[in-house]
Each structure stands twice: as C-alpha cells, then as structure tokens.
C-alpha cells in the first residue's frame, strides 16, 4: 500500500509526458479506449516470476516490457531477491541510459525507460534478521547468500536505502493522523519547480530539456550544481 502511494505525491505529468506515455501504452495495446490519454503517472508492479523479455521487452517484432510501461512513472519490484538474477542484471542499462534497445535479426528497436525504481526485500529468507522481538531462523551464511542475490552494480544504481523495522501495535492504533499525500505532493512540487527554474536558466543562458535532477548529464553538473 505504501509503495502504491508514491505516484500520488509526484507532480502530475506534463503535456509532453502524457503524450509519451499514451503512445507507449497504445503500442502495447493497453489503452482502455482508442484515442484516450494516460493522464496519471504509471505504476507497474510485476510479479517476481516475470521473464527477462517481460521485464525488459522482447519478442518478434519487439514489444515494450515493464521498464517501458513504467516510463515517467514508478516500477515497483517487491521481493527483489526472488526475481530472476539475469532479469535484475538487465535492469542496469535501462536505469543508466533511460532507454532500452531490443536487437533482433531484422534490426533493433529502442524504447524509452525513464522510470523511478522502487524495490522491497526482506533482510533474510525468514524475514526476521535483526528483529528485536523474534529470533531469525537463518544462519549467517544463509543471510549472506540471500542478500548477495542483488549484485553490487545494481545496488550502485539505487540512490536511497531505507530500513523499515517492525511497527509496534500501539503506534498502529494511534489516532494521530500523518501528512496527507496532497501535503507531501505540494512539497515535492515546490522542489520540482526550483529544479525546472534551474534548467530554464540552463547552460550559459541556454535552456536544457531536463525535468528533474536525476536526468542531468555529467557534463552539465558543474554548470547546474556549482
């Protein structure tokens, strides 16, 4: 549930992003009605049994995979270590390049894949490693082997790691209300507005076509982030 709320705190897609996403979904045959537009940011949560071609794209002719269907939105991978190791490793290029190229004998096709990757995993197979109230049933070697299913190069492409410990019952039943998604979204929109203003000033007064900091090329970092 928490993961699915992520798209509700992101800024609404721009006109160009709506056209991009709608075009992708049209190619994939996922539009609810012909001629309609996808006006919400996509949230894709494939099962951990998904194939490499289902995740990255493939087939003949090539069809978009989940990384492309999540373009301009969120790709959520729950139980991350349970995914096929090869499929996870193929994520590295789409995350880095914001695009994925499918090569076939008759040619190749490039699909966009600028998505926010959100992943979740247990600390060990039994789920209780480090829990203060219940002992872990896994040995040290088992825990290390489980966590090693996620390679270093893939971990390097994930910007933020958050430990989510057990929530005590008394906190679950508290009547105190937290922030609404709308409140958080307004904060995100203010931060995004600052970024967009920076991009409009651009390099030596020339506007740049970025929408968020994650897209900034290495060559522009010194100009935009002095």
PDB file of C-alpha atoms in Angstrom:
ATOM      1  CA  UNK A   1       0.000   0.000   0.000  1.00  0.00           C
ATOM      2  CA  UNK A   2       2.793   2.416   0.899  1.00  0.00           C
ATOM      3  CA  UNK A   3       4.540   1.753  -2.418  1.00  0.00           C
ATOM      4  CA  UNK A   4       1.385   2.480  -4.403  1.00  0.00           C
ATOM      5  CA  UNK A   5       1.099   5.892  -2.786  1.00  0.00           C
ATOM      6  CA  UNK A   6       4.335   7.049  -4.395  1.00  0.00           C
ATOM      7  CA  UNK A   7       2.700   8.149  -7.645  1.00  0.00           C
ATOM      8  CA  UNK A   8       0.214  10.263  -5.659  1.00  0.00           C
ATOM      9  CA  UNK A   9       2.974  12.503  -4.280  1.00  0.00           C
ATOM     10  CA  UNK A  10       4.716  13.005  -7.620  1.00  0.00           C
ATOM     11  CA  UNK A  11       3.926  16.065  -9.752  1.00  0.00           C
ATOM     12  CA  UNK A  12       1.300  15.401 -12.442  1.00  0.00           C
ATOM     13  CA  UNK A  13       2.812  14.537 -15.833  1.00  0.00           C
ATOM     14  CA  UNK A  14       3.432  17.358 -18.272  1.00  0.00           C
ATOM     15  CA  UNK A  15       1.698  17.523 -21.641  1.00  0.00           C
ATOM     16  CA  UNK A  16       4.732  16.010 -23.362  1.00  0.00           C
ATOM     17  CA  UNK A  17       4.931  13.217 -20.777  1.00  0.00           C
ATOM     18  CA  UNK A  18       1.235  12.403 -21.219  1.00  0.00           C
ATOM     19  CA  UNK A  19       1.798  12.047 -24.963  1.00  0.00           C
ATOM     20  CA  UNK A  20       4.899   9.877 -24.419  1.00  0.00           C
ATOM     21  CA  UNK A  21       3.163   7.500 -22.001  1.00  0.00           C
ATOM     22  CA  UNK A  22      -0.040   7.334 -24.037  1.00  0.00           C
ATOM     23  CA  UNK A  23       1.942   6.470 -27.165  1.00  0.00           C
ATOM     24  CA  UNK A  24       3.717   3.628 -25.353  1.00  0.00           C
ATOM     25  CA  UNK A  25       0.505   2.227 -23.937  1.00  0.00           C
ATOM     26  CA  UNK A  26      -1.134   2.476 -27.359  1.00  0.00           C
ATOM     27  CA  UNK A  27       1.698   0.462 -28.931  1.00  0.00           C
ATOM     28  CA  UNK A  28       1.335  -2.113 -26.145  1.00  0.00           C
ATOM     29  CA  UNK A  29      -2.439  -2.286 -26.625  1.00  0.00           C
ATOM     30  CA  UNK A  30      -3.120  -1.154 -23.056  1.00  0.00           C
ATOM     31  CA  UNK A  31      -5.202   1.965 -23.639  1.00  0.00           C
ATOM     32  CA  UNK A  32      -8.693   1.469 -22.150  1.00  0.00           C
ATOM     33  CA  UNK A  33     -10.255   3.029 -25.249  1.00  0.00           C
ATOM     34  CA  UNK A  34      -8.719   4.029 -28.601  1.00  0.00           C
ATOM     35  CA  UNK A  35      -7.797   7.695 -28.657  1.00  0.00           C
ATOM     36  CA  UNK A  36      -7.742   8.128 -24.868  1.00  0.00           C
ATOM     37  CA  UNK A  37      -4.778   9.536 -22.975  1.00  0.00           C
ATOM     38  CA  UNK A  38      -2.925   8.248 -19.913  1.00  0.00           C
ATOM     39  CA  UNK A  39      -3.036  11.278 -17.634  1.00  0.00           C
ATOM     40  CA  UNK A  40      -1.683   9.622 -14.461  1.00  0.00           C
ATOM     41  CA  UNK A  41       1.880   8.501 -13.861  1.00  0.00           C
ATOM     42  CA  UNK A  42       2.148   4.729 -14.414  1.00  0.00           C
ATOM     43  CA  UNK A  43       2.650   2.351 -11.503  1.00  0.00           C
ATOM     44  CA  UNK A  44       3.848  -1.092 -12.571  1.00  0.00           C
ATOM     45  CA  UNK A  45       4.359  -3.950 -10.111  1.00  0.00           C
ATOM     46  CA  UNK A  46       5.290  -7.151 -11.989  1.00  0.00           C
ATOM     47  CA  UNK A  47       5.379 -10.496 -10.174  1.00  0.00           C
ATOM     48  CA  UNK A  48       8.820 -11.853  -9.289  1.00  0.00           C
ATOM     49  CA  UNK A  49       8.328 -14.745 -11.746  1.00  0.00           C
ATOM     50  CA  UNK A  50       8.365 -12.362 -14.728  1.00  0.00           C
ATOM     51  CA  UNK A  51      10.682 -13.303 -17.596  1.00  0.00           C
ATOM     52  CA  UNK A  52      13.534 -11.195 -18.918  1.00  0.00           C
ATOM     53  CA  UNK A  53      11.548 -10.255 -22.030  1.00  0.00           C
ATOM     54  CA  UNK A  54       8.520  -9.385 -19.904  1.00  0.00           C
ATOM     55  CA  UNK A  55      10.591  -7.060 -17.746  1.00  0.00           C
ATOM     56  CA  UNK A  56      12.908  -5.520 -20.336  1.00  0.00           C
ATOM     57  CA  UNK A  57      10.992  -6.103 -23.564  1.00  0.00           C
ATOM     58  CA  UNK A  58      11.440  -8.546 -26.404  1.00  0.00           C
ATOM     59  CA  UNK A  59       9.627 -10.724 -28.880  1.00  0.00           C
ATOM     60  CA  UNK A  60       9.476 -10.521 -32.639  1.00  0.00           C
ATOM     61  CA  UNK A  61       8.549  -7.872 -33.505  1.00  0.00           C
ATOM     62  CA  UNK A  62       9.892  -6.319 -30.285  1.00  0.00           C
ATOM     63  CA  UNK A  63       7.304  -5.240 -27.734  1.00  0.00           C
ATOM     64  CA  UNK A  64       7.802  -2.951 -24.716  1.00  0.00           C
ATOM     65  CA  UNK A  65       8.478  -4.541 -21.332  1.00  0.00           C
ATOM     66  CA  UNK A  66       7.651  -3.340 -17.835  1.00  0.00           C
ATOM     67  CA  UNK A  67      10.579  -0.897 -17.773  1.00  0.00           C
ATOM     68  CA  UNK A  68       8.994   0.915 -20.714  1.00  0.00           C
ATOM     69  CA  UNK A  69       5.407   0.619 -19.478  1.00  0.00           C
ATOM     70  CA  UNK A  70       6.635   2.341 -16.293  1.00  0.00           C
ATOM     71  CA  UNK A  71       8.139   5.229 -18.308  1.00  0.00           C
ATOM     72  CA  UNK A  72       7.613   8.555 -16.477  1.00  0.00           C
ATOM     73  CA  UNK A  73       6.210   6.617 -13.528  1.00  0.00           C
ATOM     74  CA  UNK A  74       7.178   4.003 -10.952  1.00  0.00           C
ATOM     75  CA  UNK A  75       8.414   0.428 -11.366  1.00  0.00           C
ATOM     76  CA  UNK A  76       7.906  -1.478  -8.108  1.00  0.00           C
ATOM     77  CA  UNK A  77       9.744  -4.761  -7.596  1.00  0.00           C
ATOM     78  CA  UNK A  78       8.530  -6.479  -4.441  1.00  0.00           C
ATOM     79  CA  UNK A  79      10.581  -9.372  -3.005  1.00  0.00           C
ATOM     80  CA  UNK A  80      13.553  -8.196  -5.074  1.00  0.00           C
ATOM     81  CA  UNK A  81      15.877 -11.193  -4.434  1.00  0.00           C
ATOM     82  CA  UNK A  82      13.194 -13.559  -5.759  1.00  0.00           C
ATOM     83  CA  UNK A  83      13.415 -12.095  -9.272  1.00  0.00           C
ATOM     84  CA  UNK A  84      15.439 -13.898 -11.910  1.00  0.00           C
ATOM     85  CA  UNK A  85      19.095 -12.863 -11.480  1.00  0.00           C
ATOM     86  CA  UNK A  86      19.564 -12.300 -15.220  1.00  0.00           C
ATOM     87  CA  UNK A  87      16.430 -10.147 -15.348  1.00  0.00           C
ATOM     88  CA  UNK A  88      17.710  -7.996 -12.490  1.00  0.00           C
ATOM     89  CA  UNK A  89      21.106  -7.549 -14.141  1.00  0.00           C
ATOM     90  CA  UNK A  90      19.462  -6.402 -17.379  1.00  0.00           C
ATOM     91  CA  UNK A  91      17.894  -3.538 -15.413  1.00  0.00           C
ATOM     92  CA  UNK A  92      21.261  -1.838 -15.175  1.00  0.00           C
ATOM     93  CA  UNK A  93      21.260  -0.464 -18.721  1.00  0.00           C
ATOM     94  CA  UNK A  94      17.681   0.934 -18.701  1.00  0.00           C
ATOM     95  CA  UNK A  95      18.314   2.594 -15.328  1.00  0.00           C
ATOM     96  CA  UNK A  96      21.552   4.146 -16.570  1.00  0.00           C
ATOM     97  CA  UNK A  97      20.527   5.130 -20.104  1.00  0.00           C
ATOM     98  CA  UNK A  98      16.796   5.819 -19.578  1.00  0.00           C
ATOM     99  CA  UNK A  99      16.216   3.688 -22.671  1.00  0.00           C
ATOM    100  CA  UNK A 100      16.411   0.038 -23.676  1.00  0.00           C
ATOM    101  CA  UNK A 101      17.371  -1.350 -27.087  1.00  0.00           C
ATOM    102  CA  UNK A 102      15.975  -4.682 -28.285  1.00  0.00           C
ATOM    103  CA  UNK A 103      18.099  -6.182 -31.069  1.00  0.00           C
ATOM    104  CA  UNK A 104      16.734  -8.761 -33.489  1.00  0.00           C
ATOM    105  CA  UNK A 105      17.939 -10.258 -36.780  1.00  0.00           C
ATOM    106  CA  UNK A 106      15.841  -7.818 -38.808  1.00  0.00           C
ATOM    107  CA  UNK A 107      17.011  -4.786 -36.871  1.00  0.00           C
ATOM    108  CA  UNK A 108      16.768  -3.165 -33.471  1.00  0.00           C
ATOM    109  CA  UNK A 109      14.231  -1.012 -31.668  1.00  0.00           C
ATOM    110  CA  UNK A 110      14.800   1.428 -28.814  1.00  0.00           C
ATOM    111  CA  UNK A 111      12.112   2.063 -26.205  1.00  0.00           C
ATOM    112  CA  UNK A 112      12.181   4.824 -23.562  1.00  0.00           C
ATOM    113  CA  UNK A 113      12.544   3.706 -19.943  1.00  0.00           C
ATOM    114  CA  UNK A 114      12.828   6.735 -17.673  1.00  0.00           C
ATOM    115  CA  UNK A 115      11.218   5.365 -14.522  1.00  0.00           C
ATOM    116  CA  UNK A 116      11.645   5.556 -10.764  1.00  0.00           C
ATOM    117  CA  UNK A 117      12.715   2.166  -9.437  1.00  0.00           C
ATOM    118  CA  UNK A 118      11.203   1.209  -6.089  1.00  0.00           C
ATOM    119  CA  UNK A 119      12.152  -2.159  -4.622  1.00  0.00           C
ATOM    120  CA  UNK A 120      11.423  -4.027  -1.405  1.00  0.00           C
ATOM    121  CA  UNK A 121      13.017  -7.078   0.176  1.00  0.00           C
ATOM    122  CA  UNK A 122      13.211  -8.942   3.463  1.00  0.00           C
ATOM    123  CA  UNK A 123      16.554  -8.896   5.307  1.00  0.00           C
ATOM    124  CA  UNK A 124      16.696 -12.708   5.083  1.00  0.00           C
ATOM    125  CA  UNK A 125      14.562 -15.659   3.860  1.00  0.00           C
ATOM    126  CA  UNK A 126      12.573 -15.896   7.116  1.00  0.00           C
ATOM    127  CA  UNK A 127      12.198 -12.117   7.374  1.00  0.00           C
ATOM    128  CA  UNK A 128      13.305 -11.709  10.998  1.00  0.00           C
ATOM    129  CA  UNK A 129      17.019 -10.915  10.719  1.00  0.00           C
ATOM    130  CA  UNK A 130      17.651  -8.018  13.104  1.00  0.00           C
ATOM    131  CA  UNK A 131      14.131  -8.119  14.576  1.00  0.00           C
ATOM    132  CA  UNK A 132      14.224  -7.196  18.292  1.00  0.00           C
ATOM    133  CA  UNK A 133      11.319  -9.465  19.259  1.00  0.00           C
ATOM    134  CA  UNK A 134      11.649 -12.614  17.180  1.00  0.00           C
ATOM    135  CA  UNK A 135      14.830 -14.573  16.540  1.00  0.00           C
ATOM    136  CA  UNK A 136      15.987 -15.133  12.970  1.00  0.00           C
ATOM    137  CA  UNK A 137      15.866 -18.777  11.875  1.00  0.00           C
ATOM    138  CA  UNK A 138      18.520 -18.291   9.190  1.00  0.00           C
ATOM    139  CA  UNK A 139      22.216 -18.933   9.623  1.00  0.00           C
ATOM    140  CA  UNK A 140      24.808 -16.260   8.830  1.00  0.00           C
ATOM    141  CA  UNK A 141      25.759 -17.952   5.553  1.00  0.00           C
ATOM    142  CA  UNK A 142      22.096 -18.154   4.526  1.00  0.00           C
ATOM    143  CA  UNK A 143      21.576 -14.445   5.178  1.00  0.00           C
ATOM    144  CA  UNK A 144      24.706 -13.511   3.226  1.00  0.00           C
ATOM    145  CA  UNK A 145      23.727 -15.734   0.299  1.00  0.00           C
ATOM    146  CA  UNK A 146      20.230 -14.241   0.223  1.00  0.00           C
ATOM    147  CA  UNK A 147      21.447 -10.650   0.267  1.00  0.00           C
ATOM    148  CA  UNK A 148      24.119 -11.441  -2.343  1.00  0.00           C
ATOM    149  CA  UNK A 149      21.379 -12.147  -4.888  1.00  0.00           C
ATOM    150  CA  UNK A 150      21.375  -8.394  -5.503  1.00  0.00           C
ATOM    151  CA  UNK A 151      24.632  -7.540  -7.252  1.00  0.00           C
ATOM    152  CA  UNK A 152      26.871  -4.625  -6.339  1.00  0.00           C
ATOM    153  CA  UNK A 153      26.482  -2.898  -9.744  1.00  0.00           C
ATOM    154  CA  UNK A 154      22.684  -2.936  -9.382  1.00  0.00           C
ATOM    155  CA  UNK A 155      22.883  -1.662  -5.796  1.00  0.00           C
ATOM    156  CA  UNK A 156      25.130   1.166  -7.012  1.00  0.00           C
ATOM    157  CA  UNK A 157      22.271   2.386  -9.204  1.00  0.00           C
ATOM    158  CA  UNK A 158      19.868   2.704  -6.267  1.00  0.00           C
ATOM    159  CA  UNK A 159      20.140   6.127  -4.646  1.00  0.00           C
ATOM    160  CA  UNK A 160      18.320   5.647  -1.345  1.00  0.00           C
ATOM    161  CA  UNK A 161      18.100   2.716   1.087  1.00  0.00           C
ATOM    162  CA  UNK A 162      15.536   2.746   3.904  1.00  0.00           C
ATOM    163  CA  UNK A 163      15.289   0.203   6.709  1.00  0.00           C
ATOM    164  CA  UNK A 164      11.652  -0.438   7.667  1.00  0.00           C
ATOM    165  CA  UNK A 165      11.547  -2.061  11.122  1.00  0.00           C
ATOM    166  CA  UNK A 166       8.601  -3.646  12.898  1.00  0.00           C
ATOM    167  CA  UNK A 167       5.866  -1.131  13.820  1.00  0.00           C
ATOM    168  CA  UNK A 168       4.635  -1.614  17.377  1.00  0.00           C
ATOM    169  CA  UNK A 169       0.917  -2.198  17.903  1.00  0.00           C
ATOM    170  CA  UNK A 170       0.362   0.931  19.993  1.00  0.00           C
ATOM    171  CA  UNK A 171       1.648   3.075  17.146  1.00  0.00           C
ATOM    172  CA  UNK A 172      -0.573   1.287  14.640  1.00  0.00           C
ATOM    173  CA  UNK A 173      -3.705   2.120  16.649  1.00  0.00           C
ATOM    174  CA  UNK A 174      -2.774   5.731  17.395  1.00  0.00           C
ATOM    175  CA  UNK A 175      -5.446   8.184  16.310  1.00  0.00           C
ATOM    176  CA  UNK A 176      -2.872  10.774  15.326  1.00  0.00           C
ATOM    177  CA  UNK A 177      -3.016  11.441  11.618  1.00  0.00           C
ATOM    178  CA  UNK A 178       0.073  11.765   9.478  1.00  0.00           C
ATOM    179  CA  UNK A 179       0.577  14.003   6.483  1.00  0.00           C
ATOM    180  CA  UNK A 180      -1.747  13.533   3.547  1.00  0.00           C
ATOM    181  CA  UNK A 181      -0.435  12.705   0.092  1.00  0.00           C
ATOM    182  CA  UNK A 182      -1.585  16.143  -1.047  1.00  0.00           C
ATOM    183  CA  UNK A 183       0.565  17.862   1.587  1.00  0.00           C
ATOM    184  CA  UNK A 184       3.631  15.863   0.612  1.00  0.00           C
ATOM    185  CA  UNK A 185       2.950  16.399  -3.097  1.00  0.00           C
ATOM    186  CA  UNK A 186       2.904  20.178  -2.652  1.00  0.00           C
ATOM    187  CA  UNK A 187       6.353  19.948  -1.079  1.00  0.00           C
ATOM    188  CA  UNK A 188       7.582  17.797  -3.963  1.00  0.00           C
ATOM    189  CA  UNK A 189       6.103  20.224  -6.489  1.00  0.00           C
ATOM    190  CA  UNK A 190       7.925  23.155  -4.867  1.00  0.00           C
ATOM    191  CA  UNK A 191      11.210  21.267  -5.101  1.00  0.00           C
ATOM    192  CA  UNK A 192      10.491  20.334  -8.719  1.00  0.00           C
ATOM    193  CA  UNK A 193       9.703  23.986  -9.537  1.00  0.00           C
ATOM    194  CA  UNK A 194      13.142  25.004  -8.237  1.00  0.00           C
ATOM    195  CA  UNK A 195      14.739  22.365 -10.456  1.00  0.00           C
ATOM    196  CA  UNK A 196      12.782  23.434 -13.539  1.00  0.00           C
ATOM    197  CA  UNK A 197      13.743  27.080 -12.999  1.00  0.00           C
ATOM    198  CA  UNK A 198      17.394  25.996 -12.866  1.00  0.00           C
ATOM    199  CA  UNK A 199      17.001  24.044 -16.097  1.00  0.00           C
ATOM    200  CA  UNK A 200      15.355  27.011 -17.835  1.00  0.00           C
ATOM    201  CA  UNK A 201      18.372  29.158 -16.956  1.00  0.00           C
ATOM    202  CA  UNK A 202      20.407  26.328 -18.387  1.00  0.00           C
ATOM    203  CA  UNK A 203      23.997  26.425 -19.523  1.00  0.00           C
ATOM    204  CA  UNK A 204      25.220  29.931 -20.370  1.00  0.00           C
ATOM    205  CA  UNK A 205      21.604  31.068 -20.664  1.00  0.00           C
ATOM    206  CA  UNK A 206      20.617  28.217 -22.984  1.00  0.00           C
ATOM    207  CA  UNK A 207      17.638  26.222 -21.583  1.00  0.00           C
ATOM    208  CA  UNK A 208      18.132  22.488 -21.017  1.00  0.00           C
ATOM    209  CA  UNK A 209      15.484  19.820 -21.580  1.00  0.00           C
ATOM    210  CA  UNK A 210      15.659  18.149 -18.177  1.00  0.00           C
ATOM    211  CA  UNK A 211      12.661  17.573 -15.924  1.00  0.00           C
ATOM    212  CA  UNK A 212      14.414  16.521 -12.700  1.00  0.00           C
ATOM    213  CA  UNK A 213      17.899  16.295 -11.201  1.00  0.00           C
ATOM    214  CA  UNK A 214      18.178  12.563 -11.903  1.00  0.00           C
ATOM    215  CA  UNK A 215      18.331  13.304 -15.644  1.00  0.00           C
ATOM    216  CA  UNK A 216      21.272  15.724 -15.511  1.00  0.00           C
ATOM    217  CA  UNK A 217      24.169  14.602 -17.686  1.00  0.00           C
ATOM    218  CA  UNK A 218      27.628  14.516 -16.120  1.00  0.00           C
ATOM    219  CA  UNK A 219      28.778  17.271 -18.492  1.00  0.00           C
ATOM    220  CA  UNK A 220      26.152  19.679 -17.083  1.00  0.00           C
ATOM    221  CA  UNK A 221      26.633  19.050 -13.372  1.00  0.00           C
ATOM    222  CA  UNK A 222      29.228  21.791 -12.831  1.00  0.00           C
ATOM    223  CA  UNK A 223      27.051  24.377 -14.605  1.00  0.00           C
ATOM    224  CA  UNK A 224      23.805  23.427 -12.853  1.00  0.00           C
ATOM    225  CA  UNK A 225      25.155  22.415  -9.445  1.00  0.00           C
ATOM    226  CA  UNK A 226      28.142  24.709  -8.740  1.00  0.00           C
TER     227      UNK A 226
END
